[in-house]
């Protein structure tokens, strides 16, 4: 399979799935949302598993939600009140979650048909035109996302963008991973996670960071020694209680910033990025959505490791800022490397 139909996108256009390959690995990526739909990775016994959650059609992605594998932008994560200033301009984004903005609102890049600019054996490059005022954001923007499977078993994601006005660029991929295979959601919390982060960002009831970087030392947020995700997740710890599990931004200063392993098969993924933050979300809102291959994704049946600027950094000048000047190039890379 090199290319096949993926049904109809909400705008009535036909969506497709494209395959890219490297050695025993392959990925299925759709122009609908520039979405990673499947990612096949072997283990040491040669058993190949599809390690990302996904749906069978664009309609399911829109109806069932969760941004599985999607490219999220122009700004990933939350903005308090959906509001911020850029120069002398006030930007108002749609308030689509508790009066705040999540993942840039309902008219998501995740639900649009991207243009395929180049498709080779091991890579695919998409582009999207995002007009001035799109999601409330200033500037006509041209955005590119490239997926490449490459030596030594790595999925490279490269983001490039430029706008004709000062704007925000903070794109991410929203894949939910399960190194045991997406069809074993019951094993997702047994995955062993290492995060190099010494600090995480505590947040409020609405998942807006309070503004401090808090040490993980002596808390259930400490993953510097690898541990099963489920081990401390239900501890009586305020920020875990508030979010119903892990759904927090961790600093991503080290390389790798995360390693996720299925203890049974040994299949393992490490995450490298040039982004300052890593949103670790333990699938607390999953509730039996019927996905690919008839699999039901139970509560906490997959985990997202989203590389990005800190949430609400547009309103926190002391954090690294996602603002880009008119004509200034945004470039960001994240690599998911697999071992088996
Ligand atoms: C957020 C979660 C949210 C999920 C799906 C994640 O990036 O941190 O709170 O439920 O996206 O929208």
Coordinates of C-alpha atoms and ligand atoms in Angstrom, one line a residue:
X1 CA 0.0 0.0 0.0
X2 CA 1.4 3.4 -0.9
X3 CA -1.8 5.4 -0.9
X4 CA -5.4 4.6 -0.2
X5 CA -8.8 6.3 0.4
X6 CA -9.6 7.3 3.9
X7 CA -13.2 8.5 3.3
X8 CA -14.6 12.0 3.3
X9 CA -13.4 14.9 5.3
X10 CA -16.0 17.3 6.9
X11 CA -15.5 19.8 4.0
X12 CA -16.7 17.1 1.6
X13 CA -13.2 16.5 0.1
X14 CA -11.8 13.0 -0.2
X15 CA -9.1 12.1 2.4
X16 CA -6.3 9.6 1.8
X17 CA -3.8 7.6 3.8
X18 CA -0.2 7.5 2.7
X19 CA 2.3 4.9 3.8
X20 CA 6.0 5.5 4.6
X21 CA 8.5 2.7 5.4
X22 CA 11.9 2.2 6.9
X23 CA 13.2 -1.4 7.4
X24 CA 10.6 -3.2 9.5
X25 CA 8.8 0.0 10.5
X26 CA 6.0 1.6 8.6
X27 CA 3.6 4.5 9.3
X28 CA 0.2 5.4 7.8
X29 CA -0.4 9.1 7.7
X30 CA -3.5 10.9 6.5
X31 CA -3.8 14.3 4.8
X32 CA -6.8 14.7 7.1
X33 CA -5.3 16.6 10.0
X34 CA -1.8 15.5 8.8
X35 CA -2.6 12.7 11.2
X36 CA -0.5 9.7 12.2
X37 CA -3.1 6.9 11.9
X38 CA -0.9 3.8 12.3
X39 CA 2.7 3.2 13.4
X40 CA 4.0 -0.3 13.1
X41 CA 7.1 -1.2 15.2
X42 CA 8.6 -4.7 15.7
X43 CA 9.8 -6.1 19.0
X44 CA 12.9 -8.3 19.6
X45 CA 10.9 -11.4 18.6
X46 CA 9.9 -9.8 15.3
X47 CA 6.3 -9.2 16.5
X48 CA 5.1 -6.1 14.8
X49 CA 2.5 -3.9 16.7
X50 CA 0.7 -0.7 15.8
X51 CA 1.7 1.5 18.7
X52 CA -0.6 4.5 18.2
X53 CA -4.4 4.9 18.9
X54 CA -6.5 5.8 15.9
X55 CA -9.8 5.7 14.1
X56 CA -11.0 4.2 10.8
X57 CA -12.4 7.4 9.2
X58 CA -12.2 11.2 9.3
X59 CA -15.8 11.1 10.6
X60 CA -14.7 9.1 13.6
X61 CA -11.9 11.5 14.3
X62 CA -14.3 14.4 14.4
X63 CA -17.2 12.6 16.2
X64 CA -15.2 10.8 18.9
X65 CA -12.5 13.5 19.5
X66 CA -9.3 13.3 21.4
X67 CA -7.0 14.5 18.6
X68 CA -5.5 11.0 18.1
X69 CA -2.2 11.4 16.2
X70 CA -3.3 14.8 14.8
X71 CA -1.2 17.8 14.0
X72 CA -2.4 20.5 16.4
X73 CA -1.9 24.3 15.9
X74 CA -1.5 27.2 15.5
X75 CA -1.2 26.9 19.2
X76 CA -1.3 23.6 21.1
X77 CA -2.6 23.3 24.6
X78 CA -4.5 25.9 26.6
X79 CA -4.7 29.7 26.6
X80 CA -6.4 31.3 29.6
X81 CA -9.6 33.0 28.5
X82 CA -8.4 32.3 24.9
X83 CA -6.9 35.8 25.2
X84 CA -3.5 37.3 24.9
X85 CA -1.7 40.3 23.4
X86 CA 0.8 40.5 20.7
X87 CA 2.4 43.9 20.2
X88 CA -0.6 46.3 20.5
X89 CA -3.1 43.8 19.3
X90 CA -5.4 41.7 21.6
X91 CA -6.1 38.3 20.2
X92 CA -9.3 36.5 21.2
X93 CA -9.3 32.8 20.3
X94 CA -12.5 30.7 20.7
X95 CA -13.3 29.7 24.2
X96 CA -14.0 26.0 23.7
X97 CA -13.2 24.6 27.2
X98 CA -14.3 26.2 30.4
X99 CA -14.0 29.6 29.0
X100 CA -10.4 28.9 27.9
X101 CA -9.0 27.9 24.6
X102 CA -7.8 24.3 24.0
X103 CA -5.8 23.3 21.0
X104 CA -6.8 26.5 19.1
X105 CA -10.6 25.7 19.1
X106 CA -13.2 23.8 17.2
X107 CA -12.0 24.8 13.7
X108 CA -8.9 22.7 14.3
X109 CA -6.0 22.0 12.0
X110 CA -6.7 18.4 13.0
X111 CA -10.0 18.5 11.0
X112 CA -8.7 20.1 7.8
X113 CA -7.4 18.5 4.6
X114 CA -3.7 19.2 4.3
X115 CA -1.9 19.3 0.9
X116 CA 0.6 16.6 0.2
X117 CA 3.7 18.4 -1.2
X118 CA 6.0 15.4 -1.5
X119 CA 5.7 11.6 -0.8
X120 CA 8.7 9.4 -1.0
X121 CA 9.4 5.8 0.2
X122 CA 10.2 7.0 3.8
X123 CA 8.8 10.5 4.1
X124 CA 5.8 12.7 3.5
X125 CA 5.5 16.5 3.6
X126 CA 2.2 18.3 4.1
X127 CA 1.3 22.0 3.8
X128 CA -1.6 24.1 5.1
X129 CA -2.6 27.7 4.4
X130 CA -4.0 29.3 7.5
X131 CA -5.5 32.7 6.7
X132 CA -5.3 35.9 8.7
X133 CA -7.9 35.7 11.6
X134 CA -8.0 31.9 11.5
X135 CA -8.8 30.7 15.1
X136 CA -8.4 34.4 16.0
X137 CA -4.7 34.4 15.1
X138 CA -3.1 37.3 13.2
X139 CA -1.3 36.7 9.9
X140 CA -1.7 34.6 6.8
X141 CA 0.5 31.6 7.6
X142 CA 2.0 28.9 5.5
X143 CA 2.7 25.8 7.6
X144 CA 4.6 22.6 6.8
X145 CA 4.8 19.3 8.6
X146 CA 7.1 16.5 7.5
X147 CA 7.1 12.9 8.7
X148 CA 10.2 10.9 8.0
X149 CA 11.0 7.3 9.0
X150 CA 14.7 6.9 9.2
X151 CA 17.8 5.3 10.7
X152 CA 18.0 3.8 13.3
X153 CA 14.2 3.2 13.6
X154 CA 13.0 6.8 14.2
X155 CA 10.0 8.8 13.3
X156 CA 11.1 12.4 12.7
X157 CA 8.6 15.2 12.8
X158 CA 9.6 18.6 11.4
X159 CA 7.5 21.7 11.6
X160 CA 8.1 24.9 9.6
X161 CA 5.9 28.0 9.3
X162 CA 6.0 31.6 8.4
X163 CA 3.4 34.4 8.6
X164 CA 3.0 37.9 7.1
X165 CA 2.2 39.4 10.5
X166 CA 3.5 38.8 14.0
X167 CA 1.8 35.6 15.3
X168 CA 2.1 32.5 17.4
X169 CA 3.5 29.1 16.2
X170 CA 3.3 26.2 18.7
X171 CA 2.5 23.0 16.8
X172 CA 2.6 19.5 18.1
X173 CA 1.6 16.0 17.3
X174 CA -1.1 14.5 19.5
X175 CA -0.4 10.8 19.1
X176 CA -1.4 8.5 22.0
X177 CA 1.1 5.7 22.4
X178 CA 1.0 2.2 23.7
X179 CA 4.2 0.2 23.3
X180 CA 2.3 -3.0 23.9
X181 CA 0.2 -2.2 20.8
X182 CA -3.0 0.0 20.5
X183 CA -5.0 -3.2 20.8
X184 CA -3.9 -3.8 24.4
X185 CA -5.3 -0.7 26.0
X186 CA -5.4 -2.6 29.3
X187 CA -1.6 -2.6 29.3
X188 CA -1.1 1.2 28.8
X189 CA -0.7 2.0 32.5
X190 CA 1.9 -0.8 32.8
X191 CA 4.2 1.0 30.4
X192 CA 7.4 2.1 32.1
X193 CA 8.1 5.8 31.7
X194 CA 11.2 7.8 32.3
X195 CA 11.1 11.6 32.2
X196 CA 14.3 13.6 32.7
X197 CA 12.3 16.6 34.0
X198 CA 13.3 18.0 37.3
X199 CA 10.3 20.3 37.2
X200 CA 6.7 20.2 36.1
X201 CA 4.0 22.9 35.9
X202 CA 1.3 22.7 38.6
X203 CA -2.0 24.0 37.3
X204 CA -5.5 25.0 38.4
X205 CA -8.9 23.2 38.1
X206 CA -9.1 24.2 34.5
X207 CA -5.6 23.0 33.6
X208 CA -4.1 26.5 33.3
X209 CA -0.6 26.5 34.8
X210 CA -0.2 28.6 37.9
X211 CA 3.0 30.1 36.6
X212 CA 5.6 28.3 38.8
X213 CA 8.0 25.5 37.9
X214 CA 7.8 23.0 40.7
X215 CA 10.4 20.4 41.6
X216 CA 9.3 16.8 41.1
X217 CA 11.5 15.7 44.0
X218 CA 9.5 13.5 46.4
X219 CA 6.3 13.7 44.4
X220 CA 4.4 11.3 42.2
X221 CA 5.5 13.5 39.3
X222 CA 9.1 12.3 39.6
X223 CA 9.8 9.9 36.7
X224 CA 13.6 10.4 36.7
X225 CA 13.9 6.8 37.8
X226 CA 11.7 4.8 35.3
X227 CA 8.5 3.5 36.8
X228 CA 5.2 2.1 35.6
X229 CA 2.8 5.0 34.8
X230 CA 0.1 3.4 36.9
X231 CA 2.2 3.1 40.0
X232 CA 1.6 6.5 41.6
X233 CA -1.2 7.8 39.3
X234 CA -3.9 7.6 42.0
X235 CA -2.0 9.0 44.8
X236 CA -3.6 11.6 47.0
X237 CA -1.6 14.4 45.4
X238 CA -3.4 17.6 44.6
X239 CA -2.5 18.1 41.0
X240 CA -3.2 14.4 40.1
X241 CA -6.5 14.7 41.8
X242 CA -7.4 17.9 40.0
X243 CA -6.7 16.4 36.5
X244 CA -7.8 12.8 37.2
X245 CA -4.3 11.5 36.5
X246 CA -1.3 12.8 34.6
X247 CA -2.1 15.7 32.4
X248 CA 0.8 18.1 33.0
X249 CA 3.6 19.9 31.3
X250 CA 7.1 18.8 32.2
X251 CA 10.3 20.6 31.2
X252 CA 11.9 18.9 28.2
X253 CA 15.5 20.2 28.6
X254 CA 17.4 16.9 28.2
X255 CA 17.9 14.6 25.3
X256 CA 16.0 12.3 25.4
X257 CA 13.2 14.0 27.5
X258 CA 11.2 10.7 27.7
X259 CA 11.6 7.0 27.3
X260 CA 8.4 4.8 27.2
X261 CA 8.7 1.0 27.4
X262 CA 6.4 -2.0 27.3
X263 CA 8.0 -4.3 29.9
X264 CA 6.6 -7.4 28.4
X265 CA 7.8 -7.1 24.7
X266 CA 10.7 -4.7 25.5
X267 CA 9.5 -2.4 22.7
X268 CA 10.6 1.1 23.7
X269 CA 10.4 4.7 22.4
X270 CA 12.5 7.7 23.3
X271 CA 11.5 11.3 22.7
X272 CA 13.9 14.1 21.6
X273 CA 12.8 17.6 20.9
X274 CA 13.9 21.2 20.7
X275 CA 10.7 22.3 22.4
X276 CA 10.9 23.5 26.0
X277 CA 7.9 21.5 27.2
X278 CA 6.4 18.0 27.1
X279 CA 2.7 17.5 27.9
X280 CA 2.3 14.1 29.5
X281 CA -1.3 13.1 29.3
X282 CA -2.4 9.7 30.6
X283 CA -5.6 9.3 28.6
X284 CA -7.8 10.2 31.6
X285 CA -10.7 11.2 29.3
X286 CA -10.7 8.0 27.2
X287 CA -13.9 6.1 27.9
X288 CA -14.3 3.2 25.5
X289 CA -14.2 5.0 22.2
X290 CA -14.3 2.4 19.4
X291 CA -11.1 2.7 17.3
X292 CA -9.2 0.9 14.6
X293 CA -9.6 -2.9 14.3
X294 CA -12.7 -2.7 16.5
X295 CA -10.6 -2.0 19.6
X296 CA -12.3 0.0 22.4
X297 CA -10.0 2.5 24.0
X298 CA -10.7 2.2 27.7
X299 CA -10.0 4.8 30.4
X300 CA -6.2 5.5 30.4
X301 CA -5.8 3.2 27.4
X302 CA -3.0 5.2 25.8
X303 CA -0.6 8.1 26.7
X304 CA 0.3 11.3 24.8
X305 CA 3.8 12.8 25.0
X306 CA 3.2 16.1 23.2
X307 CA 6.3 18.3 22.6
X308 CA 5.4 22.1 22.7
X309 CA 5.9 25.5 24.4
X310 CA 4.6 25.6 27.9
X311 CA 0.8 25.9 28.1
X312 CA -0.5 29.5 28.3
X313 CA 3.1 30.7 27.7
X314 CA 1.5 33.5 25.6
X315 CA 0.4 35.0 28.9
X316 CA 3.6 34.2 30.9
X317 CA 6.5 36.4 29.7
X318 CA 9.0 34.7 31.9
X319 CA 8.7 31.5 29.9
X320 CA 10.1 30.8 26.4
X321 CA 7.7 32.6 24.1
X322 CA 6.0 31.1 21.0
X323 CA 5.8 34.5 19.3
X324 CA 7.2 34.9 15.8
X325 CA 7.7 38.2 13.9
X326 CA 6.3 38.8 10.4
X327 CA 8.6 36.9 8.0
X328 CA 10.4 35.1 10.8
X329 CA 10.7 31.4 10.3
X330 CA 9.4 28.9 12.9
X331 CA 11.2 25.6 12.8
X332 CA 10.8 22.8 15.3
X333 CA 11.8 19.1 15.4
X334 CA 10.7 16.1 17.5
X335 CA 12.1 12.6 17.1
X336 CA 10.4 9.4 18.4
X337 CA 13.1 6.7 18.3
X338 CA 12.3 3.1 18.7
X339 CA 14.3 0.2 20.1
X340 CA 13.4 -3.4 20.0
Ligands
LIG1 C1 -4.8 17.8 27.1 C2 -5.9 17.0 27.7 C3 -7.0 16.8 26.7 C4 -6.4 16.1 25.5 C5 -7.4 15.9 24.4 C6 -4.3 17.0 25.9 O1 -3.3 17.8 25.2 O2 -3.7 18.0 28.0 O3 -6.4 17.7 28.8 O4 -8.0 16.1 27.3 O5 -5.4 16.9 25.0 O6 -8.0 17.1 24.1

